[in-house]
Amino acid sequence: MAMTLQNRDADGDRFWLPHRQDLAPKKGAKSLNVGIIGAGIAGLTAAIAMSQSGHDVEIFERSEFKSETGAAISCPPNSFRILKFYGIDVASARGGEYNSAVYYDYKEPETKDYVDFSGYRSKYQAPWAFFHRVDLHNELRRLAVQPPDGDRKPAKLRLSSSVKDVQLDGTIVFQDGRTIKKDLVIAADGIRSAFLSQVVGHDVYPEHYMSMIRFLIPSHEFLSMPEARCHFESGMTSLNIVKGGDKSIVFYPCREGTLLNVGVLTPPEVCKSADGDDLPLTQDLIDSATKDFHSVYNGLYRLKDTFGQWKLFRRAPLSTLAKGKIVLIGDAAHPMPPLRAQGAAAAIEDAAALGVLFSDLESASEVHDRLEAFNKLRVRRVGGTQVLSSLHEWDPLKLPQEYTKYFDAKVPYTHREIDNWFYDYNLITEALEVLQEYQMSKETK
């Protein structure tokens, strides 16, 4: 491999990154035919990363993208660095930057505690950013299918392409009976992935951990209410959390501060009937879920235009993420609640890991070994991320012994240690180290 970590700055900067062109294919490198199932954030980021490494990428998306919807999304430092590395334009994606998290008393909004984020940019060389999900998705799609001139091969996006089956040899079977064979298939088709059992060998079922009622409201309408004036006193740059027992309301700005994303998180039973059936989402249901909260929070939904309800899941970590020529990424691989804002971040890490580990191939026969390298890099990292993201109140003393392996026996105890575990992580450098180990072992065989 022409590029090594010896190119790193002499001071050993832990956030060192190579030049993006360093991952471009070298003369004589093998170009794979890569199929990606799903054009969400995971799939599009994987398309950008894999095409950067010189591969021919085709994305199969079952929808038509005619009326994309979605709420806001947080982008912590560990994933923001990756997006910037691959060329995302924050201005085009209408992103913003958090300066703080503010915790409010659910009965007295004037009572609050701060967690300062303003030092993240210097400490982690990246901010904690926020986007409207549709804006970020559109920017990723643009980069995937219309990369800057000479930057990399454009990916091909096939809409209305519903996949029925994927076989371990890389054969993709479509609902209409057509088939196509790829050197590598990346399953980025979400939590209900149809191909999970192909990789792990059996059915795996997630646990319905909580429900979220989610909606967007115009920022100016919220701030025009007298009782809301204590919020966003320093500008539209804070993540706001209101916790009331086993329920929470989280709201934060997106789309350059013009909209507020609001999420009401509840135990699953709040949104179910006595018989266990899902209740329809009505204003009465939201009133019931937020009845104990101050009126400024209980009445937020009255400002909304549209709203929806999502089930949030968690699942035990998998022991492998790849088999044959199939690899799972994003929610297909590791669904988790949004408690630490790492769902999309982990998907972005997955995508970048593939881009690095599949750079500079000599032969398509290397796919198996490169996927083993992916497992080595990602299984423990995403396992730890799932564990940390699946508990409202982190108590390391109650962590089951079998989960300590995800932290190399260095389980984070404090909130600062948890932040460092997430945000100090430099995926691209870690992936380069694993790739070098693979290259060196290959040379000694």
Coordinates of N, CA and C in Angstrom, one line a residue, residues 18-195:
P18 N -5.7 11.4 6.4 CA -4.9 11.5 5.1 C -5.6 12.5 4.2
H19 N -5.0 12.8 3.1 CA -5.7 13.5 2.0 C -6.7 12.6 1.4
R20 N -7.9 13.1 1.0 CA -8.9 12.2 0.4 C -8.4 11.5 -0.8
Q21 N -7.6 12.1 -1.6 CA -7.0 11.4 -2.8 C -6.1 10.3 -2.4
D22 N -5.6 10.2 -1.2 CA -4.8 9.1 -0.8 C -5.5 7.8 -0.8
L23 N -6.9 7.9 -0.7 CA -7.7 6.7 -0.8 C -8.1 6.3 -2.2
A24 N -7.8 7.2 -3.1 CA -8.1 6.9 -4.5 C -7.3 5.7 -5.0
P25 N -7.8 4.9 -6.0 CA -7.1 3.7 -6.4 C -5.8 4.0 -7.1
K26 N -4.8 3.2 -6.7 CA -3.5 3.3 -7.4 C -3.5 2.6 -8.7
K27 N -2.5 2.8 -9.5 CA -2.4 2.2 -10.8 C -2.4 0.6 -10.7
G28 N -3.3 0.0 -11.4 CA -3.4 -1.4 -11.4 C -4.4 -2.0 -10.3
A29 N -5.0 -1.1 -9.5 CA -5.8 -1.6 -8.4 C -7.1 -2.2 -9.0
K30 N -7.7 -3.1 -8.3 CA -8.9 -3.8 -8.8 C -10.1 -2.9 -8.4
S31 N -11.0 -2.8 -9.4 CA -12.3 -2.0 -9.2 C -13.4 -3.1 -9.0
L32 N -14.1 -3.0 -7.9 CA -15.2 -4.0 -7.7 C -16.5 -3.4 -8.2
N33 N -17.4 -4.3 -8.5 CA -18.8 -3.9 -8.8 C -19.6 -4.1 -7.5
V34 N -20.0 -3.0 -6.9 CA -20.6 -2.9 -5.6 C -22.0 -2.6 -5.7
G35 N -22.9 -3.4 -5.0 CA -24.3 -3.1 -4.9 C -24.7 -2.7 -3.5
I36 N -25.4 -1.6 -3.4 CA -25.8 -1.1 -2.1 C -27.3 -1.1 -2.1
I37 N -27.9 -1.7 -1.1 CA -29.3 -1.9 -0.9 C -29.8 -0.8 0.1
G38 N -30.5 0.2 -0.4 CA -30.9 1.2 0.5 C -30.2 2.5 0.3
A39 N -30.9 3.6 0.1 CA -30.3 4.9 -0.2 C -30.6 5.9 0.9
G40 N -30.5 5.4 2.2 CA -30.6 6.3 3.3 C -29.2 6.9 3.6
I41 N -29.0 7.4 4.8 CA -27.7 8.0 5.1 C -26.6 7.0 5.1
A42 N -26.8 5.8 5.6 CA -25.8 4.8 5.6 C -25.4 4.4 4.1
G43 N -26.5 4.1 3.3 CA -26.2 3.7 1.9 C -25.5 4.8 1.1
L44 N -26.0 6.0 1.2 CA -25.4 7.1 0.4 C -23.9 7.4 0.8
T45 N -23.7 7.4 2.2 CA -22.3 7.6 2.6 C -21.4 6.5 2.2
A46 N -21.9 5.2 2.2 CA -21.1 4.1 1.7 C -20.8 4.3 0.2
A47 N -21.8 4.8 -0.5 CA -21.6 5.0 -2.0 C -20.5 6.0 -2.2
I48 N -20.5 7.1 -1.4 CA -19.4 8.1 -1.6 C -18.0 7.5 -1.2
A49 N -18.0 6.8 -0.1 CA -16.7 6.2 0.3 C -16.2 5.2 -0.6
M50 N -17.1 4.3 -1.1 CA -16.6 3.2 -2.0 C -16.2 3.7 -3.4
S51 N -16.9 4.7 -3.9 CA -16.6 5.3 -5.2 C -15.3 6.1 -5.1
Q52 N -15.0 6.7 -3.9 CA -13.7 7.3 -3.7 C -12.6 6.4 -3.8
S53 N -12.8 5.1 -3.4 CA -11.8 4.1 -3.4 C -11.7 3.4 -4.8
G54 N -12.5 3.9 -5.8 CA -12.3 3.5 -7.1 C -13.3 2.4 -7.6
H55 N -14.3 2.1 -6.8 CA -15.2 1.1 -7.2 C -16.5 1.6 -8.0
D56 N -17.0 0.7 -8.7 CA -18.3 1.0 -9.5 C -19.5 0.6 -8.6
V57 N -20.2 1.7 -8.2 CA -21.2 1.6 -7.2 C -22.6 1.7 -7.8
E58 N -23.5 0.8 -7.5 CA -24.9 0.9 -7.9 C -25.8 0.8 -6.7
I59 N -26.7 1.8 -6.5 CA -27.5 1.8 -5.3 C -28.9 1.5 -5.7
F60 N -29.5 0.5 -5.0 CA -30.9 0.1 -5.3 C -31.8 0.6 -4.1
E61 N -32.7 1.4 -4.5 CA -33.6 2.0 -3.5 C -35.1 1.7 -3.9
R62 N -35.9 1.2 -3.0 CA -37.2 0.8 -3.3 C -38.2 1.9 -3.5
S63 N -37.9 3.1 -2.9 CA -38.8 4.2 -3.0 C -38.5 5.0 -4.3
E64 N -39.3 6.1 -4.5 CA -39.1 7.0 -5.6 C -38.6 8.4 -5.2
F65 N -38.4 8.6 -3.9 CA -37.9 9.9 -3.4 C -38.8 11.0 -3.9
K66 N -40.1 10.8 -4.0 CA -40.9 11.9 -4.6 C -41.3 12.9 -3.5
S67 N -41.5 12.4 -2.3 CA -41.9 13.3 -1.2 C -41.1 12.9 0.1
E68 N -39.8 13.1 0.0 CA -39.0 12.8 1.2 C -39.4 13.6 2.4
T69 N -39.5 13.0 3.5 CA -39.9 13.6 4.8 C -38.9 13.2 5.8
G70 N -38.9 13.8 7.0 CA -38.0 13.5 8.0 C -37.9 14.6 9.0
A71 N -37.3 14.3 10.1 CA -37.1 15.3 11.1 C -35.6 15.7 11.1
A72 N -35.2 16.2 12.3 CA -33.8 16.6 12.3 C -32.8 15.5 12.8
I73 N -31.6 15.7 12.6 CA -30.6 14.7 12.9 C -29.4 15.4 13.5
S74 N -28.8 14.8 14.6 CA -27.6 15.3 15.2 C -26.4 14.6 14.6
C75 N -25.3 15.3 14.5 CA -24.1 14.8 14.0 C -22.9 15.1 14.9
P76 N -22.6 14.2 15.8 CA -21.6 14.4 16.8 C -20.2 14.5 16.2
P77 N -19.2 14.9 16.9 CA -17.8 15.1 16.3 C -17.3 13.9 15.6
N78 N -17.5 12.6 16.1 CA -16.9 11.5 15.5 C -17.4 11.2 14.1
S79 N -18.6 11.6 13.8 CA -19.2 11.4 12.4 C -19.0 12.7 11.6
F80 N -19.0 13.9 12.3 CA -18.9 15.1 11.5 C -17.5 15.2 10.8
R81 N -16.5 14.7 11.5 CA -15.1 14.7 10.9 C -15.1 13.8 9.6
I82 N -15.9 12.7 9.6 CA -15.9 11.9 8.4 C -16.7 12.6 7.3
L83 N -17.8 13.2 7.6 CA -18.5 13.9 6.6 C -17.7 15.0 5.9
K84 N -17.0 15.7 6.7 CA -16.1 16.8 6.2 C -15.0 16.2 5.4
F85 N -14.5 15.1 5.8 CA -13.4 14.4 5.0 C -13.9 14.0 3.6
Y86 N -15.1 13.6 3.5 CA -15.6 13.2 2.2 C -16.3 14.3 1.4
G87 N -16.2 15.5 2.0 CA -16.5 16.7 1.2 C -17.9 17.3 1.4
I88 N -18.6 16.9 2.5 CA -19.9 17.5 2.6 C -19.8 19.0 2.8
D89 N -20.7 19.7 2.2 CA -20.8 21.1 2.3 C -21.9 21.5 3.3
V90 N -21.4 21.9 4.5 CA -22.4 22.2 5.6 C -23.3 23.3 5.2
A91 N -22.9 24.3 4.5 CA -23.8 25.4 4.1 C -24.9 24.8 3.2
S92 N -24.5 24.0 2.2 CA -25.5 23.4 1.3 C -26.5 22.6 2.0
A93 N -26.0 21.9 3.1 CA -26.9 21.0 3.9 C -27.6 21.8 4.9
R94 N -27.4 23.2 5.0 CA -28.1 24.1 5.9 C -27.9 23.6 7.3
G95 N -26.7 23.2 7.7 CA -26.4 22.7 9.0 C -26.1 23.8 10.0
G96 N -26.1 23.5 11.2 CA -25.8 24.4 12.3 C -24.9 23.7 13.3
E97 N -24.6 24.4 14.4 CA -23.6 23.9 15.4 C -24.2 24.1 16.8
Y98 N -24.1 23.1 17.6 CA -24.6 23.2 19.0 C -23.5 23.9 19.8
N99 N -23.9 24.7 20.7 CA -22.9 25.2 21.7 C -23.2 24.6 23.1
S100 N -24.4 24.0 23.3 CA -24.7 23.5 24.6 C -25.9 22.5 24.6
A101 N -25.9 21.7 25.6 CA -27.2 21.0 25.9 C -27.8 21.6 27.2
V102 N -29.0 21.9 27.1 CA -29.7 22.5 28.3 C -30.8 21.6 28.8
Y103 N -30.7 21.3 30.1 CA -31.7 20.4 30.7 C -32.7 21.3 31.5
Y104 N -34.0 21.2 31.2 CA -35.0 22.0 31.9 C -35.8 21.1 32.8
D105 N -36.3 21.7 33.9 CA -37.2 21.0 34.8 C -38.6 20.9 34.0
Y106 N -39.2 19.8 34.1 CA -40.4 19.6 33.3 C -41.6 20.4 33.8
K107 N -41.5 20.9 35.1 CA -42.6 21.7 35.6 C -42.3 23.2 35.7
E108 N -41.0 23.5 35.7 CA -40.5 24.9 35.8 C -39.5 25.2 34.8
P109 N -39.8 25.7 33.6 CA -38.9 25.9 32.5 C -37.7 26.8 32.9
E110 N -37.9 27.7 33.8 CA -36.8 28.6 34.2 C -35.7 27.9 34.9
T111 N -35.9 26.7 35.4 CA -34.9 25.9 36.1 C -34.1 25.1 35.1
K112 N -32.8 25.3 35.0 CA -32.1 24.6 33.9 C -30.6 24.4 34.3
D113 N -30.0 23.3 33.7 CA -28.6 23.0 33.8 C -28.0 23.0 32.4
Y114 N -26.7 23.4 32.4 CA -26.0 23.5 31.1 C -24.9 22.4 31.0
V115 N -24.8 21.9 29.8 CA -23.6 21.2 29.4 C -22.9 21.9 28.3
D116 N -21.8 22.4 28.4 CA -21.1 23.3 27.4 C -20.5 22.4 26.3
F117 N -20.9 22.7 25.1 CA -20.3 22.1 23.9 C -19.4 23.0 23.2
S118 N -19.2 24.2 23.6 CA -18.5 25.2 22.8 C -17.0 24.8 22.6
G119 N -16.5 24.0 23.6 CA -15.1 23.5 23.4 C -14.9 22.3 22.6
Y120 N -16.0 21.7 22.0 CA -15.8 20.5 21.3 C -14.9 20.7 20.0
R121 N -15.1 21.9 19.4 CA -14.4 22.1 18.1 C -12.9 22.0 18.3
S122 N -12.4 22.6 19.4 CA -11.0 22.6 19.7 C -10.6 21.2 20.3
K123 N -11.4 20.7 21.2 CA -11.0 19.4 21.9 C -11.0 18.3 20.9
Y124 N -12.1 18.2 20.1 CA -12.2 17.0 19.2 C -12.0 17.4 17.7
Q125 N -11.6 18.6 17.5 CA -11.4 19.1 16.1 C -12.6 18.9 15.2
A126 N -13.8 19.0 15.8 CA -15.0 19.0 15.1 C -16.1 19.4 16.1
P127 N -17.2 20.0 15.6 CA -18.3 20.4 16.4 C -19.3 19.3 16.6
W128 N -20.3 19.5 17.4 CA -21.5 18.7 17.4 C -22.5 19.5 16.5
A129 N -22.8 19.0 15.4 CA -23.7 19.7 14.4 C -25.1 19.1 14.4
F130 N -26.0 19.9 13.7 CA -27.3 19.4 13.5 C -27.8 19.8 12.1
F131 N -28.7 18.9 11.6 CA -29.2 19.1 10.2 C -30.7 18.7 10.2
H132 N -31.4 19.2 9.3 CA -32.7 18.6 8.9 C -32.3 17.3 8.1
R133 N -32.9 16.2 8.5 CA -32.5 15.0 7.8 C -32.6 15.0 6.3
V134 N -33.6 15.7 5.8 CA -33.8 15.8 4.4 C -32.7 16.6 3.7
D135 N -32.3 17.6 4.4 CA -31.2 18.5 3.8 C -29.9 17.7 3.8
L136 N -29.6 16.9 4.9 CA -28.3 16.1 4.9 C -28.4 15.0 3.8
H137 N -29.6 14.4 3.7 CA -29.8 13.3 2.8 C -29.6 13.9 1.3
N138 N -30.1 15.0 1.0 CA -30.0 15.6 -0.3 C -28.5 15.9 -0.6
E139 N -27.8 16.4 0.4 CA -26.4 16.7 0.2 C -25.6 15.4 -0.1
L140 N -25.9 14.4 0.7 CA -25.2 13.1 0.5 C -25.5 12.5 -0.9
R141 N -26.8 12.6 -1.3 CA -27.2 12.1 -2.6 C -26.5 12.9 -3.7
R142 N -26.3 14.2 -3.6 CA -25.6 15.0 -4.6 C -24.2 14.5 -4.7
L143 N -23.5 14.4 -3.5 CA -22.1 13.9 -3.6 C -21.9 12.5 -4.1
A144 N -22.9 11.7 -3.9 CA -22.8 10.3 -4.4 C -23.0 10.2 -5.9
V145 N -24.0 10.9 -6.4 CA -24.3 10.7 -7.9 C -23.7 11.8 -8.7
Q146 N -23.3 13.0 -8.1 CA -22.6 14.0 -8.9 C -21.4 14.6 -8.2
P147 N -20.4 13.7 -8.1 CA -19.2 14.2 -7.4 C -18.5 15.3 -8.1
P148 N -17.7 16.1 -7.4 CA -16.9 17.1 -8.1 C -16.1 16.5 -9.3
D149 N -15.8 17.3 -10.3 CA -15.1 16.8 -11.5 C -13.8 16.2 -11.1
G150 N -13.6 14.9 -11.5 CA -12.3 14.2 -11.3 C -12.2 13.7 -9.9
D151 N -13.2 13.9 -9.0 CA -13.0 13.5 -7.6 C -13.1 12.0 -7.5
R152 N -14.1 11.4 -8.1 CA -14.3 10.0 -8.1 C -15.4 9.6 -9.1
K153 N -15.6 8.3 -9.2 CA -16.7 7.8 -10.1 C -18.1 8.1 -9.5
P154 N -19.0 8.6 -10.3 CA -20.4 8.8 -9.7 C -21.0 7.4 -9.5
A155 N -21.8 7.3 -8.4 CA -22.6 6.1 -8.2 C -23.9 6.2 -9.0
K156 N -24.4 5.1 -9.4 CA -25.7 5.0 -10.1 C -26.8 4.7 -9.1
L157 N -27.8 5.5 -9.1 CA -28.9 5.4 -8.1 C -30.1 4.9 -8.9
R158 N -30.6 3.7 -8.5 CA -31.7 3.0 -9.2 C -32.9 3.1 -8.2
L159 N -33.9 4.0 -8.5 CA -35.1 4.2 -7.7 C -36.1 3.1 -8.1
S160 N -37.1 2.9 -7.3 CA -38.2 2.0 -7.5 C -37.6 0.6 -7.8
S161 N -36.5 0.2 -7.1 CA -35.8 -1.0 -7.3 C -35.9 -1.8 -6.0
S162 N -37.0 -2.6 -5.9 CA -37.2 -3.4 -4.7 C -36.5 -4.7 -4.7
V163 N -35.7 -5.0 -3.7 CA -34.9 -6.2 -3.7 C -35.6 -7.3 -2.9
K164 N -35.7 -8.5 -3.4 CA -36.4 -9.6 -2.8 C -35.4 -10.4 -2.0
D165 N -34.2 -10.6 -2.5 CA -33.3 -11.5 -1.8 C -31.9 -11.2 -2.3
V166 N -30.9 -11.5 -1.4 CA -29.5 -11.4 -1.7 C -28.9 -12.7 -1.3
Q167 N -28.1 -13.3 -2.2 CA -27.4 -14.5 -1.9 C -26.0 -14.3 -1.5
L168 N -25.4 -15.2 -0.8 CA -24.1 -15.1 -0.3 C -23.0 -14.9 -1.3
D169 N -23.3 -15.3 -2.6 CA -22.3 -15.1 -3.6 C -22.4 -13.8 -4.3
G170 N -23.3 -12.9 -3.7 CA -23.4 -11.5 -4.3 C -24.5 -11.4 -5.3
T171 N -25.3 -12.4 -5.5 CA -26.5 -12.3 -6.4 C -27.6 -11.5 -5.7
I172 N -28.1 -10.5 -6.4 CA -29.2 -9.7 -5.9 C -30.4 -10.1 -6.8
V173 N -31.5 -10.5 -6.1 CA -32.8 -10.9 -6.8 C -33.8 -9.8 -6.5
F174 N -34.4 -9.2 -7.6 CA -35.3 -8.2 -7.5 C -36.8 -8.7 -7.4
Q175 N -37.7 -7.9 -7.0 CA -39.1 -8.4 -6.8 C -39.7 -8.8 -8.2
D176 N -39.2 -8.2 -9.3 CA -39.7 -8.5 -10.6 C -39.1 -9.7 -11.2
G177 N -38.1 -10.4 -10.5 CA -37.5 -11.6 -10.9 C -36.1 -11.4 -11.6
R178 N -35.8 -10.1 -11.8 CA -34.4 -9.9 -12.4 C -33.4 -10.2 -11.4
T179 N -32.2 -10.6 -11.9 CA -31.1 -10.8 -11.0 C -29.8 -10.1 -11.5
I180 N -28.9 -9.8 -10.6 CA -27.7 -9.2 -11.0 C -26.6 -9.6 -9.9
K181 N -25.4 -9.8 -10.4 CA -24.4 -10.3 -9.4 C -23.3 -9.3 -9.2
K182 N -23.0 -9.1 -7.9 CA -22.0 -8.1 -7.6 C -20.8 -8.7 -6.8
D183 N -19.7 -8.0 -6.8 CA -18.5 -8.5 -6.1 C -18.7 -8.3 -4.6
L184 N -19.5 -7.3 -4.2 CA -19.8 -7.0 -2.8 C -21.2 -6.4 -2.8
V185 N -22.0 -6.8 -1.8 CA -23.3 -6.3 -1.5 C -23.3 -5.6 -0.1
I186 N -23.7 -4.4 -0.1 CA -23.8 -3.7 1.2 C -25.2 -3.5 1.5
A187 N -25.7 -4.2 2.6 CA -27.1 -4.1 3.0 C -27.2 -2.9 4.0
A188 N -27.9 -1.9 3.5 CA -28.1 -0.6 4.2 C -29.6 -0.4 4.2
D189 N -30.4 -1.4 4.4 CA -31.8 -1.3 4.2 C -32.6 -1.2 5.6
G190 N -31.9 -0.8 6.6 CA -32.6 -0.4 7.8 C -32.9 -1.5 8.8
I191 N -33.6 -1.1 9.9 CA -33.8 -2.0 11.0 C -34.5 -3.3 10.6
R192 N -35.4 -3.2 9.6 CA -36.1 -4.4 9.2 C -35.4 -5.1 8.0
S193 N -34.1 -5.0 8.0 CA -33.4 -5.6 6.9 C -33.8 -7.0 6.6
A194 N -34.0 -7.2 5.3 CA -34.5 -8.5 4.8 C -33.3 -9.5 4.7
F195 N -32.1 -9.0 5.0 CA -31.0 -9.9 4.7 C -30.1 -10.2 5.9

